[in-house]
Tab-separated table of C-alpha atoms in Angstrom:
chain	number	residue	atom	x	y	z
A	1	UNK	CA	19.041	-23.927	-1.821
A	2	UNK	CA	15.857	-23.390	-3.766
A	3	UNK	CA	12.601	-23.656	-1.837
A	4	UNK	CA	9.410	-24.929	-3.438
A	5	UNK	CA	8.053	-21.359	-3.599
A	6	UNK	CA	11.157	-19.992	-5.358
A	7	UNK	CA	11.142	-22.831	-7.885
A	8	UNK	CA	7.484	-22.122	-8.686
A	9	UNK	CA	8.076	-18.372	-8.977
A	10	UNK	CA	11.116	-18.839	-11.209
A	11	UNK	CA	9.234	-21.230	-13.475
A	12	UNK	CA	6.376	-18.766	-13.913
A	13	UNK	CA	8.693	-15.793	-14.456
A	14	UNK	CA	10.646	-17.729	-17.109
A	15	UNK	CA	7.439	-18.275	-19.082
A	16	UNK	CA	6.536	-14.601	-18.751
A	17	UNK	CA	9.995	-13.481	-19.925
A	18	UNK	CA	9.428	-15.399	-23.118
A	19	UNK	CA	6.178	-13.521	-23.752
A	20	UNK	CA	6.611	-9.946	-22.416
A	21	UNK	CA	3.577	-7.669	-22.543
A	22	UNK	CA	3.500	-3.903	-22.962
A	23	UNK	CA	1.466	-1.529	-20.855
A	24	UNK	CA	-2.270	-1.703	-21.296
A	25	UNK	CA	-2.980	1.696	-19.896
A	26	UNK	CA	-2.114	5.314	-20.554
A	27	UNK	CA	-2.203	8.052	-17.881
A	28	UNK	CA	-5.673	9.351	-17.149
A	29	UNK	CA	-6.846	12.729	-18.324
A	30	UNK	CA	-6.995	15.275	-15.531
A	31	UNK	CA	-10.407	15.878	-14.019
A	32	UNK	CA	-11.793	12.362	-14.516
A	33	UNK	CA	-13.984	11.190	-11.634
A	34	UNK	CA	-14.823	7.780	-10.231
A	35	UNK	CA	-18.395	6.692	-9.707
A	36	UNK	CA	-17.681	3.271	-8.234
A	37	UNK	CA	-15.863	4.563	-5.145
A	38	UNK	CA	-17.390	8.005	-4.736
A	39	UNK	CA	-13.902	9.500	-4.450
A	40	UNK	CA	-13.152	12.563	-6.559
A	41	UNK	CA	-9.766	14.045	-7.361
A	42	UNK	CA	-8.560	17.014	-5.367
A	43	UNK	CA	-10.412	20.161	-6.341
A	44	UNK	CA	-8.462	22.904	-8.054
A	45	UNK	CA	-7.874	25.985	-5.899
A	46	UNK	CA	-10.585	28.606	-6.206
A	47	UNK	CA	-10.319	32.402	-5.918
A	48	UNK	CA	-10.730	33.746	-2.432
A	49	UNK	CA	-14.017	35.495	-1.691
A	50	UNK	CA	-12.004	38.295	-0.088
A	51	UNK	CA	-9.936	39.511	-2.995
A	52	UNK	CA	-9.870	36.990	-5.814
A	53	UNK	CA	-6.504	35.589	-4.649
A	54	UNK	CA	-5.653	31.911	-4.788
A	55	UNK	CA	-6.081	30.293	-1.364
A	56	UNK	CA	-3.557	27.502	-1.954
A	57	UNK	CA	-1.155	26.215	-4.545
A	58	UNK	CA	-2.288	23.247	-6.656
A	59	UNK	CA	-0.837	19.947	-5.522
A	60	UNK	CA	1.294	17.873	-7.926
A	61	UNK	CA	-0.611	14.906	-9.304
A	62	UNK	CA	0.720	11.528	-8.212
A	63	UNK	CA	1.968	9.026	-10.780
A	64	UNK	CA	1.145	5.379	-10.078
A	65	UNK	CA	3.013	2.474	-11.675
A	66	UNK	CA	1.389	-0.933	-11.234
A	67	UNK	CA	2.930	-4.314	-12.061
A	68	UNK	CA	1.376	-7.690	-12.728
A	69	UNK	CA	3.001	-10.940	-11.614
A	70	UNK	CA	4.098	-13.894	-13.709
A	71	UNK	CA	1.374	-14.951	-16.159
A	72	UNK	CA	-0.038	-11.542	-15.282
A	73	UNK	CA	-2.470	-11.232	-18.209
A	74	UNK	CA	-4.215	-14.335	-16.822
A	75	UNK	CA	-3.734	-14.354	-13.036
A	76	UNK	CA	-2.913	-10.775	-12.069
A	77	UNK	CA	-5.851	-8.846	-13.526
A	78	UNK	CA	-6.565	-7.135	-10.236
A	79	UNK	CA	-3.752	-4.740	-11.102
A	80	UNK	CA	-5.668	-3.751	-14.255
A	81	UNK	CA	-8.843	-3.180	-12.268
A	82	UNK	CA	-7.033	-1.026	-9.700
A	83	UNK	CA	-5.368	0.956	-12.506
A	84	UNK	CA	-8.793	1.691	-13.993
A	85	UNK	CA	-10.117	2.925	-10.637
A	86	UNK	CA	-7.104	5.161	-10.123
A	87	UNK	CA	-7.455	6.636	-13.607
A	88	UNK	CA	-11.140	7.316	-13.005
A	89	UNK	CA	-10.186	9.116	-9.775
A	90	UNK	CA	-7.871	11.429	-11.714
A	91	UNK	CA	-4.552	9.719	-10.921
A	92	UNK	CA	-1.996	9.183	-13.672
A	93	UNK	CA	-1.779	5.388	-13.552
A	94	UNK	CA	-0.398	2.681	-15.823
A	95	UNK	CA	-0.028	-1.088	-15.544
A	96	UNK	CA	2.937	-3.120	-16.787
A	97	UNK	CA	4.511	-6.567	-16.839
A	98	UNK	CA	7.225	-7.065	-14.220
A	99	UNK	CA	9.637	-8.218	-16.941
A	100	UNK	CA	10.182	-4.635	-18.120
A	101	UNK	CA	10.606	-3.169	-14.635
A	102	UNK	CA	13.876	-1.370	-15.344
A	103	UNK	CA	12.598	0.115	-18.602
A	104	UNK	CA	9.597	1.640	-16.803
A	105	UNK	CA	11.831	2.879	-13.969
A	106	UNK	CA	14.105	4.659	-16.442
A	107	UNK	CA	11.084	6.403	-17.948
A	108	UNK	CA	9.824	7.343	-14.471
A	109	UNK	CA	13.190	8.943	-13.693
A	110	UNK	CA	12.925	11.100	-16.815
A	111	UNK	CA	9.352	12.091	-15.953
A	112	UNK	CA	10.320	12.992	-12.382
A	113	UNK	CA	13.276	15.089	-13.534
A	114	UNK	CA	11.002	16.989	-15.927
A	115	UNK	CA	8.148	17.428	-13.437
A	116	UNK	CA	8.540	16.187	-9.838
A	117	UNK	CA	5.435	14.487	-8.450
A	118	UNK	CA	4.660	11.803	-5.843
A	119	UNK	CA	5.522	8.304	-7.097
A	120	UNK	CA	3.344	5.297	-6.224
A	121	UNK	CA	4.500	1.710	-6.876
A	122	UNK	CA	2.113	-1.248	-6.570
A	123	UNK	CA	2.787	-4.860	-7.525
A	124	UNK	CA	1.275	-8.331	-7.194
A	125	UNK	CA	3.451	-11.461	-6.851
A	126	UNK	CA	6.566	-10.957	-9.015
A	127	UNK	CA	5.160	-7.468	-9.608
A	128	UNK	CA	5.730	-6.830	-5.891
A	129	UNK	CA	9.373	-7.821	-6.333
A	130	UNK	CA	9.486	-5.373	-9.248
A	131	UNK	CA	7.959	-2.542	-7.182
A	132	UNK	CA	10.718	-2.847	-4.577
A	133	UNK	CA	13.433	-3.179	-7.232
A	134	UNK	CA	11.952	-0.077	-8.923
A	135	UNK	CA	12.242	1.802	-5.603
A	136	UNK	CA	15.881	0.728	-5.305
A	137	UNK	CA	16.595	2.104	-8.798
A	138	UNK	CA	15.025	5.431	-7.816
A	139	UNK	CA	17.052	5.501	-4.601
A	140	UNK	CA	20.227	5.374	-6.688
A	141	UNK	CA	18.997	8.585	-8.335
A	142	UNK	CA	18.056	10.234	-4.996
A	143	UNK	CA	14.362	10.182	-5.944
A	144	UNK	CA	11.833	9.612	-3.127
A	145	UNK	CA	8.929	7.179	-3.407
A	146	UNK	CA	5.724	8.249	-1.664
A	147	UNK	CA	4.149	4.796	-1.384
A	148	UNK	CA	5.011	1.177	-2.187
A	149	UNK	CA	2.308	-1.491	-1.910
A	150	UNK	CA	3.210	-5.149	-2.372
A	151	UNK	CA	0.436	-7.731	-2.741
A	152	UNK	CA	1.585	-11.261	-1.851
A	153	UNK	CA	5.038	-10.577	-3.276
A	154	UNK	CA	7.593	-13.244	-4.172
A	155	UNK	CA	9.840	-14.582	-1.397
A	156	UNK	CA	12.905	-13.343	-3.275
A	157	UNK	CA	11.765	-9.698	-3.064
A	158	UNK	CA	14.305	-7.159	-1.768
A	159	UNK	CA	13.928	-5.154	1.433
A	160	UNK	CA	12.182	-1.774	1.598
A	161	UNK	CA	14.819	0.842	0.635
A	162	UNK	CA	15.340	3.993	2.664
A	163	UNK	CA	13.846	6.360	0.055
A	164	UNK	CA	10.341	4.894	0.534
A	165	UNK	CA	8.114	7.123	2.667
A	166	UNK	CA	5.240	4.631	3.150
A	167	UNK	CA	5.232	0.857	2.713
A	168	UNK	CA	2.315	-1.590	2.902
A	169	UNK	CA	2.517	-5.364	2.455
A	170	UNK	CA	-0.670	-7.441	2.107
A	171	UNK	CA	0.315	-11.071	1.881
A	172	UNK	CA	-0.290	-14.733	2.710
A	173	UNK	CA	2.585	-16.136	4.751
A	174	UNK	CA	1.459	-19.664	3.748
A	175	UNK	CA	1.463	-18.902	0.006
A	176	UNK	CA	3.682	-20.982	-2.272
A	177	UNK	CA	3.639	-18.557	-5.216
A	178	UNK	CA	3.921	-15.424	-3.071
A	179	UNK	CA	4.299	-15.280	0.687
A	180	UNK	CA	6.991	-12.596	0.811
A	181	UNK	CA	7.167	-11.229	4.379
A	182	UNK	CA	8.951	-8.005	3.458
A	183	UNK	CA	11.151	-6.201	5.966
A	184	UNK	CA	12.862	-2.830	5.694
A	185	UNK	CA	16.522	-1.998	5.314
A	186	UNK	CA	18.341	-1.142	8.571
A	187	UNK	CA	17.881	2.531	9.373
A	188	UNK	CA	14.452	2.778	7.720
A	189	UNK	CA	12.345	5.515	9.334
A	190	UNK	CA	9.331	5.601	7.026
A	191	UNK	CA	5.827	4.311	7.641
A	192	UNK	CA	5.519	0.520	7.564
A	193	UNK	CA	2.493	-1.770	7.865
A	194	UNK	CA	2.336	-5.524	7.179
A	195	UNK	CA	-0.939	-7.483	6.960
A	196	UNK	CA	-0.826	-11.292	6.886
A	197	UNK	CA	-4.087	-12.760	5.509
A	198	UNK	CA	-3.180	-16.419	6.195
A	199	UNK	CA	-6.257	-16.970	8.395
A	200	UNK	CA	-8.623	-15.948	5.580
A	201	UNK	CA	-9.506	-19.168	3.770
A	202	UNK	CA	-11.350	-17.229	1.050
A	203	UNK	CA	-8.187	-15.340	0.042
A	204	UNK	CA	-5.625	-16.981	-2.264
A	205	UNK	CA	-2.587	-15.850	-4.218
A	206	UNK	CA	-4.813	-15.689	-7.310
A	207	UNK	CA	-7.492	-13.384	-5.872
A	208	UNK	CA	-5.668	-11.346	-3.211
A	209	UNK	CA	-4.988	-8.673	-5.853
A	210	UNK	CA	-8.733	-8.331	-6.547
A	211	UNK	CA	-10.081	-7.367	-3.097
A	212	UNK	CA	-12.521	-4.508	-3.690
A	213	UNK	CA	-12.283	-3.097	-0.167
A	214	UNK	CA	-8.492	-2.941	-0.478
A	215	UNK	CA	-8.754	-1.192	-3.864
A	216	UNK	CA	-11.167	1.391	-2.450
A	217	UNK	CA	-8.788	2.252	0.400
A	218	UNK	CA	-5.783	2.510	-1.918
A	219	UNK	CA	-7.658	4.857	-4.255
A	220	UNK	CA	-8.584	7.081	-1.303
A	221	UNK	CA	-5.034	7.051	0.042
A	222	UNK	CA	-3.388	7.807	-3.314
A	223	UNK	CA	-5.745	10.649	-4.267
A	224	UNK	CA	-4.880	12.362	-0.963
A	225	UNK	CA	-1.186	11.499	-0.791
A	226	UNK	CA	0.151	14.789	-2.185
A	227	UNK	CA	-1.667	16.658	0.612
A	228	UNK	CA	-0.330	14.495	3.445
A	229	UNK	CA	3.337	14.927	4.419
A	230	UNK	CA	4.852	11.593	5.439
A	231	UNK	CA	6.888	13.482	8.035
A	232	UNK	CA	3.849	14.935	9.826
A	233	UNK	CA	3.055	13.856	13.366
A	234	UNK	CA	5.009	11.690	15.784
A	235	UNK	CA	7.669	9.202	14.711
A	236	UNK	CA	6.049	6.174	13.018
A	237	UNK	CA	6.004	2.791	14.726
A	238	UNK	CA	6.039	-0.258	12.390
A	239	UNK	CA	2.898	-2.407	12.407
A	240	UNK	CA	2.809	-6.163	11.802
A	241	UNK	CA	-0.570	-7.890	11.910
A	242	UNK	CA	-2.127	-11.281	11.302
A	243	UNK	CA	-5.624	-10.219	10.244
A	244	UNK	CA	-8.294	-12.228	12.138
A	245	UNK	CA	-10.614	-14.353	9.963
A	246	UNK	CA	-13.657	-12.234	10.881
A	247	UNK	CA	-11.974	-8.895	10.045
A	248	UNK	CA	-11.083	-7.176	6.798
A	249	UNK	CA	-7.869	-5.273	6.156
A	250	UNK	CA	-7.807	-1.646	7.240
A	251	UNK	CA	-4.736	-0.113	5.638
A	252	UNK	CA	-3.151	1.902	8.418
A	253	UNK	CA	0.039	3.740	7.463
A	254	UNK	CA	1.876	2.887	10.692
A	255	UNK	CA	1.465	3.105	14.438
A	256	UNK	CA	1.944	5.938	16.875
A	257	UNK	CA	2.894	5.651	20.549
A	258	UNK	CA	0.632	6.981	23.283
A	259	UNK	CA	1.074	7.057	27.048
A	260	UNK	CA	-1.788	5.387	28.902
A	261	UNK	CA	-3.516	7.498	31.531
A	262	UNK	CA	-4.323	6.227	35.009
A	263	UNK	CA	-7.266	3.823	34.881
A	264	UNK	CA	-7.323	3.698	31.081
A	265	UNK	CA	-8.119	0.373	29.383
A	266	UNK	CA	-7.554	-1.105	25.937
A	267	UNK	CA	-11.312	-0.956	25.397
A	268	UNK	CA	-11.327	2.808	26.004
A	269	UNK	CA	-8.259	3.351	23.818
A	270	UNK	CA	-9.884	1.346	21.013
A	271	UNK	CA	-13.068	3.419	21.254
A	272	UNK	CA	-11.273	6.763	21.510
A	273	UNK	CA	-9.047	6.035	18.502
A	274	UNK	CA	-11.710	4.266	16.414
A	275	UNK	CA	-9.658	1.109	15.949
A	276	UNK	CA	-10.608	-2.554	16.526
A	277	UNK	CA	-9.569	-4.206	19.774
A	278	UNK	CA	-7.536	-6.897	17.996
A	279	UNK	CA	-5.273	-4.235	16.489
A	280	UNK	CA	-4.260	-2.939	19.928
A	281	UNK	CA	-3.883	-6.434	21.353
A	282	UNK	CA	-1.532	-7.528	18.570
A	283	UNK	CA	0.452	-4.291	18.308
A	284	UNK	CA	1.154	-4.305	22.042
A	285	UNK	CA	1.089	-8.070	22.699
A	286	UNK	CA	-1.482	-7.606	25.423
A	287	UNK	CA	-4.604	-9.479	26.481
A	288	UNK	CA	-7.963	-7.750	26.075
A	289	UNK	CA	-8.380	-7.260	29.841
A	290	UNK	CA	-4.752	-6.283	30.509
A	291	UNK	CA	-4.210	-3.763	33.307
A	292	UNK	CA	-2.423	-0.667	31.987
A	293	UNK	CA	-0.053	1.325	34.148
A	294	UNK	CA	-0.099	5.107	34.067
A	295	UNK	CA	2.393	6.252	31.429
A	296	UNK	CA	2.630	2.802	29.809
A	297	UNK	CA	3.572	3.016	26.118
A	298	UNK	CA	0.727	1.836	23.877
A	299	UNK	CA	1.026	1.589	20.083
A	300	UNK	CA	-2.113	2.670	18.219
A	301	UNK	CA	-2.558	2.222	14.438
A	302	UNK	CA	-3.134	5.413	12.492
A	303	UNK	CA	-3.884	6.897	9.082
A	304	UNK	CA	-1.866	9.840	7.828
A	305	UNK	CA	-4.218	12.729	7.073
A	306	UNK	CA	-4.161	16.229	5.598
A	307	UNK	CA	-3.137	18.785	8.239
A	308	UNK	CA	-6.688	20.194	8.532
A	309	UNK	CA	-8.269	16.781	9.210
A	310	UNK	CA	-9.195	15.551	12.652
A	311	UNK	CA	-6.422	13.275	13.998
A	312	UNK	CA	-8.742	10.447	15.030
A	313	UNK	CA	-10.883	10.229	11.901
A	314	UNK	CA	-10.404	6.811	10.267
A	315	UNK	CA	-12.275	5.032	7.480
A	316	UNK	CA	-14.421	2.120	8.615
A	317	UNK	CA	-12.982	-0.423	6.203
A	318	UNK	CA	-13.890	-3.277	8.507
A	319	UNK	CA	-17.575	-2.807	7.719
A	320	UNK	CA	-17.084	-4.491	4.387
A	321	UNK	CA	-16.921	-8.268	4.297
A	322	UNK	CA	-14.325	-10.557	2.799
A	323	UNK	CA	-17.104	-12.138	0.752
A	324	UNK	CA	-16.727	-9.171	-1.594
A	325	UNK	CA	-13.662	-10.874	-3.099
A	326	UNK	CA	-13.984	-11.149	-6.866
A	327	UNK	CA	-12.359	-14.338	-7.997
C-alpha cells in the first residue's frame, strides 16, 4: 500500500527522471582552504628537525559524493553549498542528481580500485536513498564506506549496509516528503547516530539540507576522517535522539558505555564529558535527578578523534542557534 509520503516522493522522482542533471562540480584542487569555516586541510608531513626524515606518511584524501533530491536544482541546493565548502577545505567533492546514482557508483568503484581513499556519501531526500543504495553497490564490491550522511531521506530508503563505518541520519519524522527513520542491517557494528528534528518548527524538508551549523560540523569531520580509525576505542553504542527545540544538532559519531562511580550523577557525567544533559537523559532513558548505582552502565555520546587528541574534547555545536537556517 502506498502511503501519502511515498506517493509524493514517487511523483517528484518521476519528474526528475524526465529531466536528469549532470554534476555541477569537479573535485577540488589539493591545498585549497576554506575561509568561511576556518578549517584547513590536513598539513603535509614536514621533515623532522632531527634528521630530515618524514615524521608520518601522508593520509589519503577523502572523496565525497553528494546527491540532491527530487527537483534538486530547485529544492536541494544545500547539497551544492556543502560541496563548495568541502572543496574549499581541500576535499575532493562533487554533487549529482540521484537519478544517476548507479553511474556515479560505477565511477567511484573505478577510482577506488586505482587509488584507495575514504569514501563519503551524503544525500538529501531521494539523494539520501541514493547514498544508501550507493553504499550497497560498494558492498557488493567489498569496498568500505567511511561515512554516510542522510538528510531527511525518503521513507523507501534501504537499511545501512554492513560496509558502512559511520552513519548519521538527520531527519524529520513528521515529514511527508522525507521522514526516513533509517535503521541498520542486522549484524551492523559501525557507528550510528540518528537525530530527529521534529520539534524544531523552523526546520522543514526544504531547508534541513541548508543548516550552516550542520555543514560546519560535517566539513570538520570529513577533513579529519582519514586520520581517525573507525575501529578505535570501545565498541560503539547506537544513538537515537529527538533533538529538543532549544538545542541544535551536535553530530556525535555514536555512544560509548561507561560505568558510573559511587555517588556519581548525570550532572557530573555531563560536565566531565562535555555533553548536554538531555543527551544523557535520552540515551539512558533516565530522569535528570536519577540516582545512579555504582557500576551502572551509562551511555555517553562521543566524537571519534585522531589518536593524539584528548578523548573528551568535543566541539560546542550547541552554541549556534537554529535561527542560522538559510531558507
